[in-house]
C-alpha cells in the first residue's frame, strides 16, 4: 500500500507540473484528492490492514494529501500569475502613439483688434457699454440731433424693420441710451458692436461692419481732453512715434466735429501706398458732444460737457494686418482666418 501511495503521489505531481491551465489543474485535484479518487479508495481499504499498521498508514496518507495539495496550490498561483501577466500585456496602452490632431481655432481678427482697443481704453479707466443692434429710430437719429428729414440721414441709410425700428447704423445710439440711464451723472465709456448700412458691398464697403464708440461726459471736459486721449490711443495702438492731426468735419451730434488722422506707420509720413502718398491715414471721427444731445438726455449743457468719437474696427484691422478687401472678414474662408491663428498682436 505504501508503494502504491508513493506511486500515486508521483503520478499526481507529474501531472500537476505538466498542466498548463487552471481547469485541467482542477480536474487533477478532483481526480486524486476527491471523494471518488484513488487516495480516498486506499483510505477506505485501511480497514483490512492490521491494527498496528493503521496509524502509520493514516499518517502517510495525510502527508501525501498535504504534499499534493501544496503542489496544486503552488501551480494554481503560478498559472494565475501568468494569466494576469498575459492579460496586462495584451491590454497595455501604448502611450507613445501620437494623438489625433485637434484643430484649435483662434479669435477672429476683428475680435482681436476690438479687444486690443478695449484694453487701451480700459487702462484709461473707461467702462464697456453695449446696446441693441435692432434700434429705435429715436436713439439712432433723433436723440443724436438728427430729426426726421435731416439731410445727414441720407449718409446712413439703414434696414428698416418698421417706421420707428431699424438696424442701427452706428454705435452712437449707445451714447444716447447711456446718458438717459446715467441721469446727469459723469460718463466714461466705450461701446463696441456691430452696425449696418444700406450699402453695396465692395473691397472697402460692407452692409455690416463693426465700430467702437467712445463717450466722456463730465464737468470741464474740453477739446484738449479729446485730443490728448486720441493722441495716447494712436500711440498705444499704432506705435509710440505716431503723430495725430485733427481736421474739421461735421456730425450732427458733435460740435465742433473732427476727423482724426495718424501719421503713416509704414512710411512715417513720406508717402507710400498705405497712406495714398499723403503721409496721413484717416482713423476716426469725433468731436464735442452737441449741447442739444446733452439736453435731450437730461444733462445741463452749461455745467456738463463731453467728447465722443467713433471708429470702424474693420478699417483698423485692415491697416493693422495689411488686408485689402473688407469682405475677407465675413466670408468665413478658413484659408484667410487661419493666417491669424499664431500671430501675436
Ligand atoms: N457715428 C459716427 C459715424 O458712424 C462717428 C462718430 C462717433 C462721430 C462719435 C462723432 C462722435 O460716422
mmCIF file of C-alpha atoms and ligand atoms in Angstrom:
data_model
loop_
_atom_site.group_PDB
_atom_site.id
_atom_site.type_symbol
_atom_site.label_atom_id
_atom_site.label_comp_id
_atom_site.label_asym_id
_atom_site.label_seq_id
_atom_site.Cartn_x
_atom_site.Cartn_y
_atom_site.Cartn_z
ATOM 1 C CA UNK A 1 0.000 0.000 0.000
ATOM 2 C CA UNK A 2 2.817 2.354 0.820
ATOM 3 C CA UNK A 3 4.416 1.924 -2.614
ATOM 4 C CA UNK A 4 1.033 2.326 -4.244
ATOM 5 C CA UNK A 5 0.572 5.582 -2.365
ATOM 6 C CA UNK A 6 4.024 6.831 -3.308
ATOM 7 C CA UNK A 7 3.357 5.916 -6.979
ATOM 8 C CA UNK A 8 0.044 7.808 -6.905
ATOM 9 C CA UNK A 9 1.772 10.813 -5.398
ATOM 10 C CA UNK A 10 4.478 10.833 -8.098
ATOM 11 C CA UNK A 11 1.834 10.436 -10.781
ATOM 12 C CA UNK A 12 -0.260 13.333 -9.414
ATOM 13 C CA UNK A 13 2.752 15.630 -9.026
ATOM 14 C CA UNK A 14 3.956 14.871 -12.550
ATOM 15 C CA UNK A 15 0.523 15.745 -13.956
ATOM 16 C CA UNK A 16 0.348 18.918 -11.893
ATOM 17 C CA UNK A 17 3.734 20.012 -13.197
ATOM 18 C CA UNK A 18 2.767 19.287 -16.783
ATOM 19 C CA UNK A 19 -0.554 21.064 -16.829
ATOM 20 C CA UNK A 20 -0.947 24.483 -18.443
ATOM 21 C CA UNK A 21 -4.369 25.645 -17.441
ATOM 22 C CA UNK A 22 -6.404 26.074 -14.279
ATOM 23 C CA UNK A 23 -9.310 23.988 -15.452
ATOM 24 C CA UNK A 24 -7.106 20.953 -16.036
ATOM 25 C CA UNK A 25 -5.489 21.601 -12.662
ATOM 26 C CA UNK A 26 -8.893 21.445 -11.012
ATOM 27 C CA UNK A 27 -9.616 18.133 -12.786
ATOM 28 C CA UNK A 28 -6.382 16.755 -11.373
ATOM 29 C CA UNK A 29 -7.379 17.854 -7.876
ATOM 30 C CA UNK A 30 -10.783 16.183 -8.168
ATOM 31 C CA UNK A 31 -9.268 13.062 -9.663
ATOM 32 C CA UNK A 32 -6.619 12.452 -6.993
ATOM 33 C CA UNK A 33 -7.983 14.057 -3.851
ATOM 34 C CA UNK A 34 -11.711 13.906 -4.486
ATOM 35 C CA UNK A 35 -14.201 11.565 -2.809
ATOM 36 C CA UNK A 36 -14.017 9.120 -5.692
ATOM 37 C CA UNK A 37 -10.258 9.400 -6.114
ATOM 38 C CA UNK A 38 -7.668 6.630 -5.608
ATOM 39 C CA UNK A 39 -6.347 8.074 -2.375
ATOM 40 C CA UNK A 40 -9.796 8.037 -0.801
ATOM 41 C CA UNK A 41 -10.160 4.485 -2.089
ATOM 42 C CA UNK A 42 -6.934 3.485 -0.369
ATOM 43 C CA UNK A 43 -8.138 5.084 2.854
ATOM 44 C CA UNK A 44 -11.322 3.090 2.622
ATOM 45 C CA UNK A 45 -9.217 -0.105 2.332
ATOM 46 C CA UNK A 46 -7.385 0.689 5.551
ATOM 47 C CA UNK A 47 -9.855 -1.402 7.481
ATOM 48 C CA UNK A 48 -8.260 -4.528 6.052
ATOM 49 C CA UNK A 49 -4.853 -3.635 7.446
ATOM 50 C CA UNK A 50 -3.533 -4.997 10.702
ATOM 51 C CA UNK A 51 -4.389 -2.643 13.549
ATOM 52 C CA UNK A 52 -0.782 -1.680 14.320
ATOM 53 C CA UNK A 53 -0.137 -0.534 10.739
ATOM 54 C CA UNK A 54 -3.215 1.661 10.524
ATOM 55 C CA UNK A 55 -1.897 4.806 12.298
ATOM 56 C CA UNK A 56 1.294 4.764 10.219
ATOM 57 C CA UNK A 57 -0.673 4.400 7.027
ATOM 58 C CA UNK A 58 -3.160 7.065 8.081
ATOM 59 C CA UNK A 59 -0.306 9.412 8.764
ATOM 60 C CA UNK A 60 1.305 8.664 5.401
ATOM 61 C CA UNK A 61 -1.939 9.288 3.543
ATOM 62 C CA UNK A 62 -2.268 12.650 5.286
ATOM 63 C CA UNK A 63 1.301 13.629 4.445
ATOM 64 C CA UNK A 64 0.787 12.674 0.802
ATOM 65 C CA UNK A 65 -2.532 14.570 0.604
ATOM 66 C CA UNK A 66 -0.776 17.565 2.110
ATOM 67 C CA UNK A 67 2.095 17.399 -0.368
ATOM 68 C CA UNK A 68 -0.183 17.041 -3.367
ATOM 69 C CA UNK A 69 -2.347 19.923 -2.098
ATOM 70 C CA UNK A 70 0.725 22.131 -1.708
ATOM 71 C CA UNK A 71 1.812 21.363 -5.256
ATOM 72 C CA UNK A 72 -1.686 22.076 -6.507
ATOM 73 C CA UNK A 73 -1.789 25.434 -4.752
ATOM 74 C CA UNK A 74 1.626 26.454 -5.951
ATOM 75 C CA UNK A 75 0.742 25.557 -9.509
ATOM 76 C CA UNK A 76 -2.547 27.412 -9.217
ATOM 77 C CA UNK A 77 -0.793 30.570 -8.111
ATOM 78 C CA UNK A 78 1.757 30.189 -10.872
ATOM 79 C CA UNK A 79 -0.930 29.795 -13.540
ATOM 80 C CA UNK A 80 -2.936 32.735 -12.218
ATOM 81 C CA UNK A 81 0.110 34.979 -12.151
ATOM 82 C CA UNK A 82 0.900 34.002 -15.713
ATOM 83 C CA UNK A 83 -2.668 34.661 -16.839
ATOM 84 C CA UNK A 84 -2.598 38.104 -15.194
ATOM 85 C CA UNK A 85 0.688 38.917 -16.856
ATOM 86 C CA UNK A 86 -0.677 37.928 -20.248
ATOM 87 C CA UNK A 87 -3.818 39.980 -19.721
ATOM 88 C CA UNK A 88 -1.839 43.048 -18.682
ATOM 89 C CA UNK A 89 0.449 42.651 -21.681
ATOM 90 C CA UNK A 90 -2.491 42.406 -24.074
ATOM 91 C CA UNK A 91 -4.250 45.396 -22.527
ATOM 92 C CA UNK A 92 -1.264 47.709 -22.376
ATOM 93 C CA UNK A 93 -1.894 51.198 -23.763
ATOM 94 C CA UNK A 94 0.872 52.491 -25.962
ATOM 95 C CA UNK A 95 1.277 55.995 -24.648
ATOM 96 C CA UNK A 96 3.835 56.777 -27.335
ATOM 97 C CA UNK A 97 1.160 56.629 -30.057
ATOM 98 C CA UNK A 98 0.708 60.160 -31.408
ATOM 99 C CA UNK A 99 -2.761 61.563 -30.621
ATOM 100 C CA UNK A 100 -5.253 62.751 -33.175
ATOM 101 C CA UNK A 101 -4.684 66.371 -34.007
ATOM 102 C CA UNK A 102 -7.268 68.710 -32.527
ATOM 103 C CA UNK A 103 -7.817 71.757 -34.695
ATOM 104 C CA UNK A 104 -7.541 74.786 -32.432
ATOM 105 C CA UNK A 105 -9.070 77.975 -33.712
ATOM 106 C CA UNK A 106 -8.390 81.464 -32.559
ATOM 107 C CA UNK A 107 -10.095 84.770 -32.216
ATOM 108 C CA UNK A 108 -11.280 86.416 -35.408
ATOM 109 C CA UNK A 109 -9.005 89.312 -36.457
ATOM 110 C CA UNK A 110 -11.845 91.774 -35.785
ATOM 111 C CA UNK A 111 -12.284 90.399 -32.260
ATOM 112 C CA UNK A 112 -8.554 90.658 -31.654
ATOM 113 C CA UNK A 113 -8.439 94.279 -32.767
ATOM 114 C CA UNK A 114 -11.548 95.119 -30.713
ATOM 115 C CA UNK A 115 -10.003 93.541 -27.615
ATOM 116 C CA UNK A 116 -6.811 95.465 -28.143
ATOM 117 C CA UNK A 117 -8.700 98.766 -28.450
ATOM 118 C CA UNK A 118 -10.825 97.870 -25.407
ATOM 119 C CA UNK A 119 -7.688 97.137 -23.353
ATOM 120 C CA UNK A 120 -6.233 100.536 -24.191
ATOM 121 C CA UNK A 121 -9.370 102.358 -23.046
ATOM 122 C CA UNK A 122 -9.953 100.115 -20.022
ATOM 123 C CA UNK A 123 -6.429 101.037 -18.897
ATOM 124 C CA UNK A 124 -7.538 104.699 -19.030
ATOM 125 C CA UNK A 125 -10.479 103.948 -16.733
ATOM 126 C CA UNK A 126 -13.249 103.544 -19.312
ATOM 127 C CA UNK A 127 -16.076 101.068 -18.856
ATOM 128 C CA UNK A 128 -17.618 98.972 -21.620
ATOM 129 C CA UNK A 129 -21.265 99.609 -22.510
ATOM 130 C CA UNK A 130 -23.396 97.838 -25.080
ATOM 131 C CA UNK A 131 -26.673 98.495 -26.817
ATOM 132 C CA UNK A 132 -29.097 96.696 -29.133
ATOM 133 C CA UNK A 133 -28.383 96.174 -32.842
ATOM 134 C CA UNK A 134 -32.099 96.418 -33.576
ATOM 135 C CA UNK A 135 -32.585 100.007 -32.508
ATOM 136 C CA UNK A 136 -35.240 102.669 -32.254
ATOM 137 C CA UNK A 137 -35.087 105.480 -34.804
ATOM 138 C CA UNK A 138 -35.227 107.716 -31.738
ATOM 139 C CA UNK A 139 -31.838 106.599 -30.351
ATOM 140 C CA UNK A 140 -30.159 106.060 -33.712
ATOM 141 C CA UNK A 141 -31.115 109.503 -35.066
ATOM 142 C CA UNK A 142 -33.438 111.792 -33.123
ATOM 143 C CA UNK A 143 -31.674 111.721 -29.755
ATOM 144 C CA UNK A 144 -28.455 112.411 -31.674
ATOM 145 C CA UNK A 145 -29.763 115.670 -33.095
ATOM 146 C CA UNK A 146 -30.889 114.109 -36.393
ATOM 147 C CA UNK A 147 -34.623 114.841 -36.549
ATOM 148 C CA UNK A 148 -36.773 113.223 -39.275
ATOM 149 C CA UNK A 149 -35.957 114.687 -42.701
ATOM 150 C CA UNK A 150 -32.495 115.819 -41.572
ATOM 151 C CA UNK A 151 -30.330 115.601 -44.722
ATOM 152 C CA UNK A 152 -27.473 113.878 -42.837
ATOM 153 C CA UNK A 153 -29.725 110.817 -42.506
ATOM 154 C CA UNK A 154 -29.073 110.142 -46.192
ATOM 155 C CA UNK A 155 -25.487 109.211 -45.442
ATOM 156 C CA UNK A 156 -26.650 106.456 -43.113
ATOM 157 C CA UNK A 157 -29.482 104.675 -44.855
ATOM 158 C CA UNK A 158 -30.401 101.518 -42.996
ATOM 159 C CA UNK A 159 -32.521 98.400 -42.971
ATOM 160 C CA UNK A 160 -35.886 99.324 -41.507
ATOM 161 C CA UNK A 161 -37.914 96.798 -39.544
ATOM 162 C CA UNK A 162 -40.770 99.293 -39.136
ATOM 163 C CA UNK A 163 -41.190 103.073 -39.335
ATOM 164 C CA UNK A 164 -39.529 103.535 -35.999
ATOM 165 C CA UNK A 165 -37.293 100.422 -35.719
ATOM 166 C CA UNK A 166 -34.130 99.800 -37.739
ATOM 167 C CA UNK A 167 -30.751 98.082 -37.668
ATOM 168 C CA UNK A 168 -28.509 100.674 -36.048
ATOM 169 C CA UNK A 169 -26.227 102.492 -38.481
ATOM 170 C CA UNK A 170 -23.560 103.342 -35.910
ATOM 171 C CA UNK A 171 -22.730 102.715 -32.240
ATOM 172 C CA UNK A 172 -23.627 106.313 -31.345
ATOM 173 C CA UNK A 173 -27.169 105.391 -30.115
ATOM 174 C CA UNK A 174 -25.418 103.750 -27.140
ATOM 175 C CA UNK A 175 -24.298 107.289 -26.195
ATOM 176 C CA UNK A 176 -27.918 108.426 -26.011
ATOM 177 C CA UNK A 177 -29.013 105.314 -24.100
ATOM 178 C CA UNK A 178 -26.243 105.569 -21.502
ATOM 179 C CA UNK A 179 -26.823 109.322 -20.994
ATOM 180 C CA UNK A 180 -30.502 108.609 -20.429
ATOM 181 C CA UNK A 181 -29.657 105.932 -17.819
ATOM 182 C CA UNK A 182 -26.988 107.970 -16.009
ATOM 183 C CA UNK A 183 -29.401 110.876 -15.410
ATOM 184 C CA UNK A 184 -26.895 113.715 -15.280
ATOM 185 C CA UNK A 185 -24.003 111.697 -13.795
ATOM 186 C CA UNK A 186 -20.490 111.725 -15.337
ATOM 187 C CA UNK A 187 -19.788 109.072 -18.015
ATOM 188 C CA UNK A 188 -16.653 107.395 -19.372
ATOM 189 C CA UNK A 189 -17.468 104.507 -21.694
ATOM 190 C CA UNK A 190 -16.559 102.713 -24.874
ATOM 191 C CA UNK A 191 -19.157 100.770 -26.845
ATOM 192 C CA UNK A 192 -18.070 98.073 -29.287
ATOM 193 C CA UNK A 193 -20.595 96.470 -31.589
ATOM 194 C CA UNK A 194 -21.961 95.577 -34.986
ATOM 195 C CA UNK A 195 -23.639 98.192 -37.181
ATOM 196 C CA UNK A 196 -25.499 98.082 -40.522
ATOM 197 C CA UNK A 197 -25.935 100.353 -43.509
ATOM 198 C CA UNK A 198 -27.643 100.073 -46.840
ATOM 199 C CA UNK A 199 -24.550 99.883 -48.980
ATOM 200 C CA UNK A 200 -23.269 97.960 -52.000
ATOM 201 C CA UNK A 201 -20.537 95.607 -50.828
ATOM 202 C CA UNK A 202 -17.119 96.070 -52.381
ATOM 203 C CA UNK A 203 -13.494 95.911 -51.225
ATOM 204 C CA UNK A 204 -13.945 98.756 -48.742
ATOM 205 C CA UNK A 205 -17.718 98.777 -48.068
ATOM 206 C CA UNK A 206 -19.866 96.259 -46.265
ATOM 207 C CA UNK A 207 -23.538 96.420 -45.299
ATOM 208 C CA UNK A 208 -22.483 95.025 -41.928
ATOM 209 C CA UNK A 209 -19.403 96.127 -40.028
ATOM 210 C CA UNK A 210 -18.246 96.965 -36.505
ATOM 211 C CA UNK A 211 -17.483 100.153 -34.657
ATOM 212 C CA UNK A 212 -16.163 101.244 -31.304
ATOM 213 C CA UNK A 213 -17.667 104.353 -29.805
ATOM 214 C CA UNK A 214 -16.200 106.428 -27.002
ATOM 215 C CA UNK A 215 -18.062 108.894 -24.763
ATOM 216 C CA UNK A 216 -16.844 111.005 -21.869
ATOM 217 C CA UNK A 217 -19.188 113.421 -20.088
ATOM 218 C CA UNK A 218 -18.379 115.483 -17.021
ATOM 219 C CA UNK A 219 -17.579 118.926 -15.711
ATOM 220 C CA UNK A 220 -14.916 120.777 -17.660
ATOM 221 C CA UNK A 221 -14.423 118.203 -20.391
ATOM 222 C CA UNK A 222 -12.696 120.067 -23.208
ATOM 223 C CA UNK A 223 -11.483 119.626 -26.754
ATOM 224 C CA UNK A 224 -7.935 119.281 -25.390
ATOM 225 C CA UNK A 225 -9.095 116.211 -23.411
ATOM 226 C CA UNK A 226 -10.337 114.652 -26.646
ATOM 227 C CA UNK A 227 -7.072 115.457 -28.393
ATOM 228 C CA UNK A 228 -4.922 114.085 -25.556
ATOM 229 C CA UNK A 229 -6.999 110.902 -25.351
ATOM 230 C CA UNK A 230 -6.822 110.277 -29.096
ATOM 231 C CA UNK A 231 -3.100 111.010 -29.157
ATOM 232 C CA UNK A 232 -2.469 108.435 -26.423
ATOM 233 C CA UNK A 233 -4.699 105.909 -28.180
ATOM 234 C CA UNK A 234 -2.905 106.420 -31.520
ATOM 235 C CA UNK A 235 0.498 105.927 -29.895
ATOM 236 C CA UNK A 236 -0.554 102.801 -27.992
ATOM 237 C CA UNK A 237 -2.305 101.274 -30.990
ATOM 238 C CA UNK A 238 -0.015 102.214 -33.856
ATOM 239 C CA UNK A 239 3.386 102.984 -32.286
ATOM 240 C CA UNK A 240 4.949 105.484 -29.879
ATOM 241 C CA UNK A 241 6.194 107.768 -32.654
ATOM 242 C CA UNK A 242 2.737 108.297 -34.232
ATOM 243 C CA UNK A 243 1.535 111.890 -34.598
ATOM 244 C CA UNK A 244 -2.146 112.778 -34.860
ATOM 245 C CA UNK A 245 -3.881 115.611 -36.651
ATOM 246 C CA UNK A 246 -7.459 116.778 -36.301
ATOM 247 C CA UNK A 247 -9.307 118.093 -39.348
ATOM 248 C CA UNK A 248 -12.638 119.959 -39.145
ATOM 249 C CA UNK A 249 -15.606 117.787 -40.015
ATOM 250 C CA UNK A 250 -19.352 117.562 -39.476
ATOM 251 C CA UNK A 251 -21.567 115.275 -37.421
ATOM 252 C CA UNK A 252 -24.977 116.475 -36.223
ATOM 253 C CA UNK A 253 -24.297 115.135 -32.699
ATOM 254 C CA UNK A 254 -20.917 116.800 -32.129
ATOM 255 C CA UNK A 255 -19.900 120.465 -32.315
ATOM 256 C CA UNK A 256 -17.175 121.120 -33.212
ATOM 257 C CA UNK A 257 -16.577 117.875 -35.099
ATOM 258 C CA UNK A 258 -13.281 116.424 -36.278
ATOM 259 C CA UNK A 259 -11.712 113.620 -38.253
ATOM 260 C CA UNK A 260 -8.530 112.239 -36.777
ATOM 261 C CA UNK A 261 -5.611 111.131 -38.928
ATOM 262 C CA UNK A 262 -2.434 109.426 -37.766
ATOM 263 C CA UNK A 263 0.971 109.832 -39.373
ATOM 264 C CA UNK A 264 1.534 106.822 -41.623
ATOM 265 C CA UNK A 265 3.014 103.904 -39.662
ATOM 266 C CA UNK A 266 4.506 102.423 -42.816
ATOM 267 C CA UNK A 267 6.428 105.343 -44.317
ATOM 268 C CA UNK A 268 6.472 107.618 -41.274
ATOM 269 C CA UNK A 269 4.900 110.455 -43.294
ATOM 270 C CA UNK A 270 6.964 110.450 -46.513
ATOM 271 C CA UNK A 271 4.140 108.995 -48.622
ATOM 272 C CA UNK A 272 3.515 105.388 -49.641
ATOM 273 C CA UNK A 273 0.764 103.081 -50.866
ATOM 274 C CA UNK A 274 -0.798 102.672 -47.385
ATOM 275 C CA UNK A 275 -1.307 106.453 -46.877
ATOM 276 C CA UNK A 276 -2.004 107.041 -50.576
ATOM 277 C CA UNK A 277 1.084 109.278 -50.783
ATOM 278 C CA UNK A 278 -0.342 111.760 -48.251
ATOM 279 C CA UNK A 279 1.650 110.723 -45.185
ATOM 280 C CA UNK A 280 -1.592 110.549 -43.155
ATOM 281 C CA UNK A 281 -4.178 107.830 -42.514
ATOM 282 C CA UNK A 282 -7.753 108.629 -41.507
ATOM 283 C CA UNK A 283 -8.730 106.666 -38.387
ATOM 284 C CA UNK A 284 -11.901 108.045 -36.791
ATOM 285 C CA UNK A 285 -14.486 110.755 -36.360
ATOM 286 C CA UNK A 286 -15.275 112.609 -33.167
ATOM 287 C CA UNK A 287 -15.967 115.916 -31.504
ATOM 288 C CA UNK A 288 -17.509 117.680 -28.546
ATOM 289 C CA UNK A 289 -20.960 116.330 -27.662
ATOM 290 C CA UNK A 290 -23.553 118.717 -29.125
ATOM 291 C CA UNK A 291 -25.427 120.673 -26.407
ATOM 292 C CA UNK A 292 -28.757 119.542 -27.930
ATOM 293 C CA UNK A 293 -27.745 115.905 -27.396
ATOM 294 C CA UNK A 294 -26.826 116.557 -23.762
ATOM 295 C CA UNK A 295 -30.029 118.485 -23.121
ATOM 296 C CA UNK A 296 -32.243 115.862 -24.762
ATOM 297 C CA UNK A 297 -30.734 113.250 -22.420
ATOM 298 C CA UNK A 298 -31.395 115.440 -19.385
ATOM 299 C CA UNK A 299 -27.915 116.923 -18.894
ATOM 300 C CA UNK A 300 -27.388 120.608 -18.171
ATOM 301 C CA UNK A 301 -25.105 121.597 -21.045
ATOM 302 C CA UNK A 302 -23.976 124.725 -19.128
ATOM 303 C CA UNK A 303 -22.267 122.672 -16.414
ATOM 304 C CA UNK A 304 -21.649 119.351 -18.156
ATOM 305 C CA UNK A 305 -19.729 118.920 -21.387
ATOM 306 C CA UNK A 306 -18.355 115.886 -23.166
ATOM 307 C CA UNK A 307 -16.490 114.438 -26.100
ATOM 308 C CA UNK A 308 -17.273 111.451 -28.286
ATOM 309 C CA UNK A 309 -15.553 109.528 -31.037
ATOM 310 C CA UNK A 310 -16.268 106.523 -33.211
ATOM 311 C CA UNK A 311 -14.078 104.267 -35.299
ATOM 312 C CA UNK A 312 -14.529 101.296 -37.608
ATOM 313 C CA UNK A 313 -12.977 98.068 -36.352
ATOM 314 C CA UNK A 314 -12.577 96.589 -39.832
ATOM 315 C CA UNK A 315 -10.697 99.619 -41.059
ATOM 316 C CA UNK A 316 -8.257 99.381 -38.158
ATOM 317 C CA UNK A 317 -7.834 95.619 -38.635
ATOM 318 C CA UNK A 318 -7.198 96.154 -42.376
ATOM 319 C CA UNK A 319 -4.489 98.685 -41.592
ATOM 320 C CA UNK A 320 -3.010 96.560 -38.827
ATOM 321 C CA UNK A 321 -2.805 93.349 -40.872
ATOM 322 C CA UNK A 322 -2.461 94.757 -44.384
ATOM 323 C CA UNK A 323 -5.816 93.328 -45.526
ATOM 324 C CA UNK A 324 -7.075 94.787 -48.770
ATOM 325 C CA UNK A 325 -10.644 93.510 -49.009
ATOM 326 C CA UNK A 326 -13.152 94.001 -46.169
ATOM 327 C CA UNK A 327 -15.214 91.040 -47.419
ATOM 328 C CA UNK A 328 -12.492 88.693 -46.159
ATOM 329 C CA UNK A 329 -13.749 89.276 -42.629
ATOM 330 C CA UNK A 330 -17.199 87.924 -43.405
ATOM 331 C CA UNK A 331 -16.822 85.074 -45.892
ATOM 332 C CA UNK A 332 -15.504 82.578 -43.300
ATOM 333 C CA UNK A 333 -12.764 81.317 -45.589
ATOM 334 C CA UNK A 334 -10.508 79.303 -43.268
ATOM 335 C CA UNK A 335 -7.522 79.886 -45.550
ATOM 336 C CA UNK A 336 -7.843 83.564 -44.679
ATOM 337 C CA UNK A 337 -8.769 83.153 -40.999
ATOM 338 C CA UNK A 338 -6.141 80.532 -40.136
ATOM 339 C CA UNK A 339 -3.406 83.021 -41.008
ATOM 340 C CA UNK A 340 -4.201 84.729 -37.728
ATOM 341 C CA UNK A 341 -4.013 81.584 -35.614
ATOM 342 C CA UNK A 342 -0.481 82.136 -34.397
ATOM 343 C CA UNK A 343 0.016 85.829 -34.962
ATOM 344 C CA UNK A 344 0.954 87.862 -31.954
ATOM 345 C CA UNK A 345 -0.620 91.255 -31.945
HETATM 346 N N1 LIG B 1 -21.151 107.779 -35.527
HETATM 347 C C1 LIG B 1 -20.215 108.404 -36.428
HETATM 348 C C2 LIG B 1 -20.142 107.568 -37.714
HETATM 349 O O1 LIG B 1 -20.546 106.442 -37.696
HETATM 350 C C3 LIG B 1 -18.846 108.518 -35.820
HETATM 351 C C4 LIG B 1 -18.830 109.430 -34.651
HETATM 352 C C5 LIG B 1 -18.969 108.954 -33.370
HETATM 353 C C6 LIG B 1 -18.640 110.793 -34.810
HETATM 354 C C7 LIG B 1 -18.959 109.783 -32.282
HETATM 355 C C8 LIG B 1 -18.595 111.653 -33.750
HETATM 356 C C9 LIG B 1 -18.770 111.145 -32.484
HETATM 357 O O2 LIG B 1 -19.702 108.029 -38.717
#
